[in-house]
PDB file of N, CA, C and O in Angstrom:
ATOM      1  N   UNK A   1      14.022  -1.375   6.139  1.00  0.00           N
ATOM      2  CA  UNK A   1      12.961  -0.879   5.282  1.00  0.00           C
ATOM      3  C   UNK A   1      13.220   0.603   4.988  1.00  0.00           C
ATOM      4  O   UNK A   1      13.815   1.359   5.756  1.00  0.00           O
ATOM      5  N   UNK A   2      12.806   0.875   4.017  1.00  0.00           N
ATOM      6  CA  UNK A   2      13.324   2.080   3.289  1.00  0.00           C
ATOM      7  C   UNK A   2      12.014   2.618   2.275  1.00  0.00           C
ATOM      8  O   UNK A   2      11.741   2.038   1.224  1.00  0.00           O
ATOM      9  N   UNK A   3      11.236   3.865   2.798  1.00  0.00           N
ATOM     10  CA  UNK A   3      10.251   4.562   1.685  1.00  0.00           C
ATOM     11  C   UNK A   3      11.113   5.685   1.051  1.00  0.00           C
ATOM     12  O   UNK A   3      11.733   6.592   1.605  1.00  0.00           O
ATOM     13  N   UNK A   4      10.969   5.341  -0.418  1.00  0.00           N
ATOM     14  CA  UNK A   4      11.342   6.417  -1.278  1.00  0.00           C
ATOM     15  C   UNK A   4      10.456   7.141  -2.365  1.00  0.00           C
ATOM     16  O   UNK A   4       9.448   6.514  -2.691  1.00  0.00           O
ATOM     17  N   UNK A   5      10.653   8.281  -2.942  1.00  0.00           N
ATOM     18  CA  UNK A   5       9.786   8.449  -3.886  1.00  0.00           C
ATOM     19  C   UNK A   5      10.390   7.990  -5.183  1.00  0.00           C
ATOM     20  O   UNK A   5      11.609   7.903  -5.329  1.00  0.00           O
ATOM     21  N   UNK A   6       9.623   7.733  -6.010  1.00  0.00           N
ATOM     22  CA  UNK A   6       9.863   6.946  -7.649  1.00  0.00           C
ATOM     23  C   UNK A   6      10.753   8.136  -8.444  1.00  0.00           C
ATOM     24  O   UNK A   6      10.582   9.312  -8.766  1.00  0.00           O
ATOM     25  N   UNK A   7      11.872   7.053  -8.571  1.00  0.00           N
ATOM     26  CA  UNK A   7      12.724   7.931  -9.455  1.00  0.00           C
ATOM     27  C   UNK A   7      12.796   8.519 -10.514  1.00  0.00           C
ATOM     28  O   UNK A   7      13.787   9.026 -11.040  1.00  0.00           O
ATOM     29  N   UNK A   8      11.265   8.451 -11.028  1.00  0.00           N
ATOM     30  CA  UNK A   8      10.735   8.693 -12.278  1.00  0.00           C
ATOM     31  C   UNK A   8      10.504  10.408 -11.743  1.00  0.00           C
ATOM     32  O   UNK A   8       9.550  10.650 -11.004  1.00  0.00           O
ATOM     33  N   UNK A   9      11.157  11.188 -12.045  1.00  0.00           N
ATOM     34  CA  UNK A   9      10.686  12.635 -11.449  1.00  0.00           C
ATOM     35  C   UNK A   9       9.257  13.353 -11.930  1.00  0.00           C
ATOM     36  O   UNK A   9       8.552  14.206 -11.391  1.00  0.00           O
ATOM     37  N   UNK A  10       9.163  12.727 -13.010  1.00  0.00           N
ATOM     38  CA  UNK A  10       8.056  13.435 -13.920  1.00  0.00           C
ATOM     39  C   UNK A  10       6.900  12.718 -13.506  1.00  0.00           C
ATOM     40  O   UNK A  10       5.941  13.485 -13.601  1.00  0.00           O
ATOM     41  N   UNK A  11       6.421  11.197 -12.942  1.00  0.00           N
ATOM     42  CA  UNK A  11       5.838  10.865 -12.196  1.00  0.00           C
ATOM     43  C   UNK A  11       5.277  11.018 -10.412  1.00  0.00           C
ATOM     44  O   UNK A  11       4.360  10.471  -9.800  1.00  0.00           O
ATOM     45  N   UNK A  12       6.423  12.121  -9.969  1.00  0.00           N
ATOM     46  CA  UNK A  12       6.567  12.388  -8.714  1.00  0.00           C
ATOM     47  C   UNK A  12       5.529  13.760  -9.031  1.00  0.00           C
ATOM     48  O   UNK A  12       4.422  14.039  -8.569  1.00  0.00           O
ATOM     49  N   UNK A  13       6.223  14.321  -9.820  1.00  0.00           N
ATOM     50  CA  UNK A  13       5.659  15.913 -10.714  1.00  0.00           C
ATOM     51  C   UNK A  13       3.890  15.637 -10.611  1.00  0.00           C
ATOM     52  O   UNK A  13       2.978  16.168  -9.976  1.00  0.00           O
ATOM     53  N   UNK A  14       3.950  14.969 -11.201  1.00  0.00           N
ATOM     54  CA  UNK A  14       2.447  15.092 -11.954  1.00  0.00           C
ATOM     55  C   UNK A  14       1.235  14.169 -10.286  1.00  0.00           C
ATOM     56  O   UNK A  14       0.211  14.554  -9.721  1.00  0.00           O
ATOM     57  N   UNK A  15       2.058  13.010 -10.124  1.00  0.00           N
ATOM     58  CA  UNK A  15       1.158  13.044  -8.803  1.00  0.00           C
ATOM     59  C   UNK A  15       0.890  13.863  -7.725  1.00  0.00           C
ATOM     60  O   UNK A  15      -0.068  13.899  -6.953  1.00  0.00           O
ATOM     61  N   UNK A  16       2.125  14.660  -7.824  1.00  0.00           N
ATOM     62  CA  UNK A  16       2.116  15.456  -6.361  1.00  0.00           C
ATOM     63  C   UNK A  16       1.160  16.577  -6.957  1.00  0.00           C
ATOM     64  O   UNK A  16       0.794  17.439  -6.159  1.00  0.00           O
ATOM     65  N   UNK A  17       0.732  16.660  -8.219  1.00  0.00           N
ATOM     66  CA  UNK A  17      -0.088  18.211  -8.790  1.00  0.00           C
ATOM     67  C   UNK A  17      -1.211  17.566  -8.173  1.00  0.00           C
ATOM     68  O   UNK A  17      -1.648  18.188  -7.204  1.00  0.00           O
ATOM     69  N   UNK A  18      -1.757  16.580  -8.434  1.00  0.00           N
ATOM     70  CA  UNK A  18      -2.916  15.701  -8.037  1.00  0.00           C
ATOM     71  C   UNK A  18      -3.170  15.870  -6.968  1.00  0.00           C
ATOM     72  O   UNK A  18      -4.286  16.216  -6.583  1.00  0.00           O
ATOM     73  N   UNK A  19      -2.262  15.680  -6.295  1.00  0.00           N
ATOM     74  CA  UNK A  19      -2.631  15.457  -4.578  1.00  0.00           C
ATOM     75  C   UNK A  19      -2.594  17.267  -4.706  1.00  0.00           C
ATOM     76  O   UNK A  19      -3.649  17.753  -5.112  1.00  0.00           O
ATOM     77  N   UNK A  20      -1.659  18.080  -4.443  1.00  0.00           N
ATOM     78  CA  UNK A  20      -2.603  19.233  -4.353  1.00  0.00           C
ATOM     79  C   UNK A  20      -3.798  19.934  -5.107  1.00  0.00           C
ATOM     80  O   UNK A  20      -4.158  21.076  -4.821  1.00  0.00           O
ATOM     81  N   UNK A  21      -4.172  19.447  -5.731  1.00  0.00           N
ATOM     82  CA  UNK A  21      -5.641  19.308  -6.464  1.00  0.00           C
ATOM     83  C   UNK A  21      -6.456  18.983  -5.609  1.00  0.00           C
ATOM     84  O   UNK A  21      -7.435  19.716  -5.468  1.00  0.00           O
ATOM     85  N   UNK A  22      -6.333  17.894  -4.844  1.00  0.00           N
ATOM     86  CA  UNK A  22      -7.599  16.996  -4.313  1.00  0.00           C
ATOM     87  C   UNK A  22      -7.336  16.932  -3.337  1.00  0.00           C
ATOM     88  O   UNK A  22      -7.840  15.926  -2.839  1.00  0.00           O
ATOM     89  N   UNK A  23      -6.529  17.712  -2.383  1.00  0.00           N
ATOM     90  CA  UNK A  23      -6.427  18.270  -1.032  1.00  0.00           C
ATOM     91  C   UNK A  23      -5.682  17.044  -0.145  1.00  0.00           C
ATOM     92  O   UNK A  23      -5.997  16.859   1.031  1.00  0.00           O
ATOM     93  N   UNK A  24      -4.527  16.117  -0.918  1.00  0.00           N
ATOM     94  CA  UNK A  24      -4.177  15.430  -0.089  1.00  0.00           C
ATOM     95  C   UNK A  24      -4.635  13.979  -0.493  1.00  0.00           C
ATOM     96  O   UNK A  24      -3.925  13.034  -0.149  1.00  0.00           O
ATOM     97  N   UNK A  25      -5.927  13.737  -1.294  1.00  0.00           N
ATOM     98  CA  UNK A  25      -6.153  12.636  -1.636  1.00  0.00           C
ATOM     99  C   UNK A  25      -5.440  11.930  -2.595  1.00  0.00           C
ATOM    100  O   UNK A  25      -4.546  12.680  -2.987  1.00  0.00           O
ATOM    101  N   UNK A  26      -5.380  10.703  -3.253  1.00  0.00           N
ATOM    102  CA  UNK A  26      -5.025  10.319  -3.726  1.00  0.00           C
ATOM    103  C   UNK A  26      -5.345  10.578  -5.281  1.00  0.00           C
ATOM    104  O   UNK A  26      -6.290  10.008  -5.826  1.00  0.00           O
ATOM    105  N   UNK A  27      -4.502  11.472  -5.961  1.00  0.00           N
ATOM    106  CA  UNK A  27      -5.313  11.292  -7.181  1.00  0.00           C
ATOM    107  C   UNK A  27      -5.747  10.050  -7.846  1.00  0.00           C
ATOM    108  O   UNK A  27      -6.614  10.208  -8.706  1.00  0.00           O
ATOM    109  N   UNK A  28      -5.336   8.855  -7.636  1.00  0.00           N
ATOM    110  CA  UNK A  28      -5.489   7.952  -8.685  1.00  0.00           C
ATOM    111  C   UNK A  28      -6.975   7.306  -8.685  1.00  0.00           C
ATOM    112  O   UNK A  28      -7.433   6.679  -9.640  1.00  0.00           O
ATOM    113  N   UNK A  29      -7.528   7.507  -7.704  1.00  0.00           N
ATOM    114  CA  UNK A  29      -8.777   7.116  -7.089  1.00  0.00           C
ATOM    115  C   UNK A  29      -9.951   8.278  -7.253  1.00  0.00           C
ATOM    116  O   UNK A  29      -9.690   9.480  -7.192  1.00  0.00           O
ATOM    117  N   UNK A  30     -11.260   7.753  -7.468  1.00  0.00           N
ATOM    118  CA  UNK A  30     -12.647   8.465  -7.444  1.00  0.00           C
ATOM    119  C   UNK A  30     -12.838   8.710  -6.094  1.00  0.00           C
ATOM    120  O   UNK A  30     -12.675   9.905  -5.845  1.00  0.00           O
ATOM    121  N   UNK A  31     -13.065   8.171  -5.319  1.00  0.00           N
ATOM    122  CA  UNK A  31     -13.295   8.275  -3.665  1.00  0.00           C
ATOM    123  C   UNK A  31     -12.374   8.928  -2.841  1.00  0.00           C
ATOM    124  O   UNK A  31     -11.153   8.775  -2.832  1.00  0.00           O
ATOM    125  N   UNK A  32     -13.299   9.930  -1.904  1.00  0.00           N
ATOM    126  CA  UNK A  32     -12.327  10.377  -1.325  1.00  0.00           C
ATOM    127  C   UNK A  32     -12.968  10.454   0.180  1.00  0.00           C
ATOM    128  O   UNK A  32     -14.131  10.749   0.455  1.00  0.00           O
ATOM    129  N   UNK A  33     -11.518   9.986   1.420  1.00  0.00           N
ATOM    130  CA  UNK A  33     -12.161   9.354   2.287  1.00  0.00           C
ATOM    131  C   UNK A  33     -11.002   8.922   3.040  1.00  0.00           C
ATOM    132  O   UNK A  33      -9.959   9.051   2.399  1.00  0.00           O
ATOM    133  N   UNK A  34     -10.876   8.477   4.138  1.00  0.00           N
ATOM    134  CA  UNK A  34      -9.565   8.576   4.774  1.00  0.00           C
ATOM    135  C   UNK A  34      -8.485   7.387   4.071  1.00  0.00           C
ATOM    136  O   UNK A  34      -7.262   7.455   3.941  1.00  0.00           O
ATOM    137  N   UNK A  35      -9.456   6.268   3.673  1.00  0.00           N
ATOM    138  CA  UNK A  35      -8.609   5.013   2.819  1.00  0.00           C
ATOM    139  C   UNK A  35      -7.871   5.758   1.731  1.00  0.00           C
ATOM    140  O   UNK A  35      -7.015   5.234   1.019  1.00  0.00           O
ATOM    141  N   UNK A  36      -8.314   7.182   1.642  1.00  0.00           N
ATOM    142  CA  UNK A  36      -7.385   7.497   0.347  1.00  0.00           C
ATOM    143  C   UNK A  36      -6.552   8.926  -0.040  1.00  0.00           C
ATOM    144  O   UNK A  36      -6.190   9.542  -1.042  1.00  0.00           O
ATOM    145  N   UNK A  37      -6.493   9.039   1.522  1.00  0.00           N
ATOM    146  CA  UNK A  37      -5.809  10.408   2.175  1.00  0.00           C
ATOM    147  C   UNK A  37      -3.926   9.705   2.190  1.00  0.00           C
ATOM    148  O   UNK A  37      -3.332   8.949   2.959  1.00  0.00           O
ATOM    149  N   UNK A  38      -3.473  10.534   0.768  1.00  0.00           N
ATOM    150  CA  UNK A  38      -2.038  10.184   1.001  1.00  0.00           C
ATOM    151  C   UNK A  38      -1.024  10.274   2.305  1.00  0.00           C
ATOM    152  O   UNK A  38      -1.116  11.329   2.934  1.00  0.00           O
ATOM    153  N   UNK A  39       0.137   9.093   2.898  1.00  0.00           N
ATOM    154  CA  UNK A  39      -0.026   8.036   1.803  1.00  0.00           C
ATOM    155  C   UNK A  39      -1.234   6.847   2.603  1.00  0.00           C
ATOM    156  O   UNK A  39      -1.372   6.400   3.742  1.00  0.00           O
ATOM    157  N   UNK A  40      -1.871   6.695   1.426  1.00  0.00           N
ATOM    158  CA  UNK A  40      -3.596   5.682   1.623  1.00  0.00           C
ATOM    159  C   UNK A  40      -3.441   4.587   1.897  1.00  0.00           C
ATOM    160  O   UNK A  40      -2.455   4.047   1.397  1.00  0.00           O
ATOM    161  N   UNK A  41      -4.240   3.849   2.714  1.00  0.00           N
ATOM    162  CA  UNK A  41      -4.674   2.852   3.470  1.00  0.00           C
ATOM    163  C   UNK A  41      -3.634   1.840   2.470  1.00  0.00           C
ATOM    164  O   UNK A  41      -2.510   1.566   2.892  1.00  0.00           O
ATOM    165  N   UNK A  42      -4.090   1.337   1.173  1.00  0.00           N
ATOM    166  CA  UNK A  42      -3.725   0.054   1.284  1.00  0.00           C
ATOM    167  C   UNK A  42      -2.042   0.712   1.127  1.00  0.00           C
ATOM    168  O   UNK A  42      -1.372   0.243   2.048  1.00  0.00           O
ATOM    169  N   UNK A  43      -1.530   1.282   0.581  1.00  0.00           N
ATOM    170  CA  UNK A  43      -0.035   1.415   0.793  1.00  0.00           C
ATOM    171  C   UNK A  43       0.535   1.564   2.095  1.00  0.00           C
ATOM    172  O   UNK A  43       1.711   1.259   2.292  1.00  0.00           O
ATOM    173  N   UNK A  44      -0.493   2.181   3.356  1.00  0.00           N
ATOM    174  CA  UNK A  44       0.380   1.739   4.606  1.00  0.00           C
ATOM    175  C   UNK A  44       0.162   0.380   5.020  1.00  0.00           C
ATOM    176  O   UNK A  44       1.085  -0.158   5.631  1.00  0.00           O
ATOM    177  N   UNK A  45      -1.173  -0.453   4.742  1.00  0.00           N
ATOM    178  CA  UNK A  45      -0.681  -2.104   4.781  1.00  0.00           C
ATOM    179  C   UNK A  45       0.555  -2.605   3.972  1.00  0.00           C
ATOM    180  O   UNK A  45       1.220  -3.466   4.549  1.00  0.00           O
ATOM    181  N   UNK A  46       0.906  -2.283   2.948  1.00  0.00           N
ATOM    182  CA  UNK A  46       1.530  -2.725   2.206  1.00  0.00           C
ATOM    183  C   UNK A  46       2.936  -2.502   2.914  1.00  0.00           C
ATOM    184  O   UNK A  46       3.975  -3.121   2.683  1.00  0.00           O
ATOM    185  N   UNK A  47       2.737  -1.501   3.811  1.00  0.00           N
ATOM    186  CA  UNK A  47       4.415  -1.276   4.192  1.00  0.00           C
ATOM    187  C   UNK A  47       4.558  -1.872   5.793  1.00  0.00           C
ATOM    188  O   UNK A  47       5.496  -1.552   6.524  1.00  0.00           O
ATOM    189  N   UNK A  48       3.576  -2.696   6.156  1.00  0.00           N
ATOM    190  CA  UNK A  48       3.584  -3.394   7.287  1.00  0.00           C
ATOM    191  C   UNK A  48       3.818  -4.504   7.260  1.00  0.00           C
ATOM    192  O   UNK A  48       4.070  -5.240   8.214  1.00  0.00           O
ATOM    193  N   UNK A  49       3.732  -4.877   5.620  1.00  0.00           N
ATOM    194  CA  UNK A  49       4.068  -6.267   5.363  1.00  0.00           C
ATOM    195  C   UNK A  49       5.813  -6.639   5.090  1.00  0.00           C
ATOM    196  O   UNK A  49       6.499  -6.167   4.184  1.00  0.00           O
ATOM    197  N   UNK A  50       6.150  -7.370   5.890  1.00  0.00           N
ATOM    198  CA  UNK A  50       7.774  -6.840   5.676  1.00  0.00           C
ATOM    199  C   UNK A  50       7.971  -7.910   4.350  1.00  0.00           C
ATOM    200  O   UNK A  50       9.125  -8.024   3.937  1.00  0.00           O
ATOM    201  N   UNK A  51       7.218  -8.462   3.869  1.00  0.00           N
ATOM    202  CA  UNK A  51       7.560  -9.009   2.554  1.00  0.00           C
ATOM    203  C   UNK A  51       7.475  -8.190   1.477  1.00  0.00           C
ATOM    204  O   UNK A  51       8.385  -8.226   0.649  1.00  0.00           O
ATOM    205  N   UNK A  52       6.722  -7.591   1.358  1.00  0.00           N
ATOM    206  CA  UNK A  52       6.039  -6.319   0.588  1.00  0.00           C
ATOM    207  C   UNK A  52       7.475  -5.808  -0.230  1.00  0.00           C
ATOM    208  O   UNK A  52       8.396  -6.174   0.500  1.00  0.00           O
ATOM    209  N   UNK A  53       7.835  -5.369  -0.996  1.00  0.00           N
ATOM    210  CA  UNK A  53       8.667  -4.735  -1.827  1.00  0.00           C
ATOM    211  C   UNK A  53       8.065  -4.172  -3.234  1.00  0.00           C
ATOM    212  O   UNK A  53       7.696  -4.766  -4.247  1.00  0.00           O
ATOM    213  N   UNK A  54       8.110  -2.863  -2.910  1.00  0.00           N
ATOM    214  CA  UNK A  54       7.135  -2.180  -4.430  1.00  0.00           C
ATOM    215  C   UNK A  54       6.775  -0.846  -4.683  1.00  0.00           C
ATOM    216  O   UNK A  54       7.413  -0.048  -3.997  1.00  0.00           O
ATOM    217  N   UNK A  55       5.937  -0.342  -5.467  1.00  0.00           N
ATOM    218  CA  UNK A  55       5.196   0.823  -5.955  1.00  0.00           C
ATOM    219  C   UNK A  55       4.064   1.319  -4.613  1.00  0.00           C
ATOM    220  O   UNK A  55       3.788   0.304  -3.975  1.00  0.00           O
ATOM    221  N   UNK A  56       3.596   2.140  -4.226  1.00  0.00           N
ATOM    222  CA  UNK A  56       2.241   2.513  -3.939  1.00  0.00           C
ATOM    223  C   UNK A  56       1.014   2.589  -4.899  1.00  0.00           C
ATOM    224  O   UNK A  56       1.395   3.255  -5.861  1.00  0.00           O
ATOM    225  N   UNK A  57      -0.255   2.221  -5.077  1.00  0.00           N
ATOM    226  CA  UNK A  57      -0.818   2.397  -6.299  1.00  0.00           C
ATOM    227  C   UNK A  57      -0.724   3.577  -7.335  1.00  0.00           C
ATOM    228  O   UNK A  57      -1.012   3.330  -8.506  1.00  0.00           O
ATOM    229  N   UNK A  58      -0.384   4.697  -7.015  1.00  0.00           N
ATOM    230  CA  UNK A  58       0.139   6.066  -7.914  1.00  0.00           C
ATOM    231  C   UNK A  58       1.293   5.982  -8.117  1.00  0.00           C
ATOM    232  O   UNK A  58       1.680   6.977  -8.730  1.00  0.00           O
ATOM    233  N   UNK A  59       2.136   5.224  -7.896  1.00  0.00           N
ATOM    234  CA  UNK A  59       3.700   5.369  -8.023  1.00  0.00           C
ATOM    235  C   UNK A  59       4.600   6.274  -7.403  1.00  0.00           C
ATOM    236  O   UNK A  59       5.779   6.344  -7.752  1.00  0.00           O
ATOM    237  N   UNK A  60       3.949   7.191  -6.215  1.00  0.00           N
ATOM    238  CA  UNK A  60       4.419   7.762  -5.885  1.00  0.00           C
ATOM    239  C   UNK A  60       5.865   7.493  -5.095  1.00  0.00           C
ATOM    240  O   UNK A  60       7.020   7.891  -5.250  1.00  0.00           O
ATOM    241  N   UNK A  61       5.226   6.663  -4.226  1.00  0.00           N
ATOM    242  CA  UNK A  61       6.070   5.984  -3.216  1.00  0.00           C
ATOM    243  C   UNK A  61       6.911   4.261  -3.628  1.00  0.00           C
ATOM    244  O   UNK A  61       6.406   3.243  -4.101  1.00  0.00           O
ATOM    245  N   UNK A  62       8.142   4.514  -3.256  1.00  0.00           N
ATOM    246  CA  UNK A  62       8.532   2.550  -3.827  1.00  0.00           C
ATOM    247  C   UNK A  62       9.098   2.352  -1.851  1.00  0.00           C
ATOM    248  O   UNK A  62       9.974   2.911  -1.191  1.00  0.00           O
ATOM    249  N   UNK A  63       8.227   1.459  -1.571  1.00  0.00           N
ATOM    250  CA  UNK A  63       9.102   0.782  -0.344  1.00  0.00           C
ATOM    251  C   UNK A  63      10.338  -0.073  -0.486  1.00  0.00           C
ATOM    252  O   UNK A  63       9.894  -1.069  -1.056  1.00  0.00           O
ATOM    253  N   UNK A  64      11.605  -0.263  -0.304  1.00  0.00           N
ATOM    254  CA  UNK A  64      12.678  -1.203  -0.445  1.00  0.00           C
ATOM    255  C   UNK A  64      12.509  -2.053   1.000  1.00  0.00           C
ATOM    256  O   UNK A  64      11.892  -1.523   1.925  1.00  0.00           O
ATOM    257  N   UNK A  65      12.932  -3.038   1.107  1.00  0.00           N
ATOM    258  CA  UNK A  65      13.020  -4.112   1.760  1.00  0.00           C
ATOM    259  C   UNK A  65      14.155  -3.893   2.476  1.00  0.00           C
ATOM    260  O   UNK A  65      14.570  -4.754   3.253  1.00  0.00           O
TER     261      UNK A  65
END
C-alpha cells in the first residue's frame, strides 16, 4: 500500500490553500470536527480497506494498492 498526493499539482495547490484556511480541516466539507481534520475519517477507513484503491474525497490524497 502506497499514499500519494494527486498528480494533478494544481489540485494539490489549491487544496492545501484550503486546509490552511480552515486550520487543517478539510476544505471540501461545511463541518468541522475531528471526522474532518485532514487526512478525515472516511479517507482513513478507506485506507484500511485493503481493497480500497482511489482518491480521498478532495483529491488530495490517491491510495495505490
Amino acid at each position: 500500500m502506497k499514499i500519494r498526493y494527486n498528480d494533478d499539482k494544481e489540485i494539490v495547490r489549491l487544496v492545501k490553500e484550503g486546509l490552511r484556511e480552515r486550520g487543517g480541516y478539510c476544505p471540501c466539507r461545511r463541518e468541522i470536527s475531528e471526522d474532518t481534520k485532514c487526512m478525515c475519517r472516511e479517507f482513513r477507513e478507506q485506507i484500511a480497506d485493503p481493497e480500497f484503491e482511489g482518491y480521498c474525497h478532495c483529491r488530495l490524497y490517491y491510495k495505490e494498492k
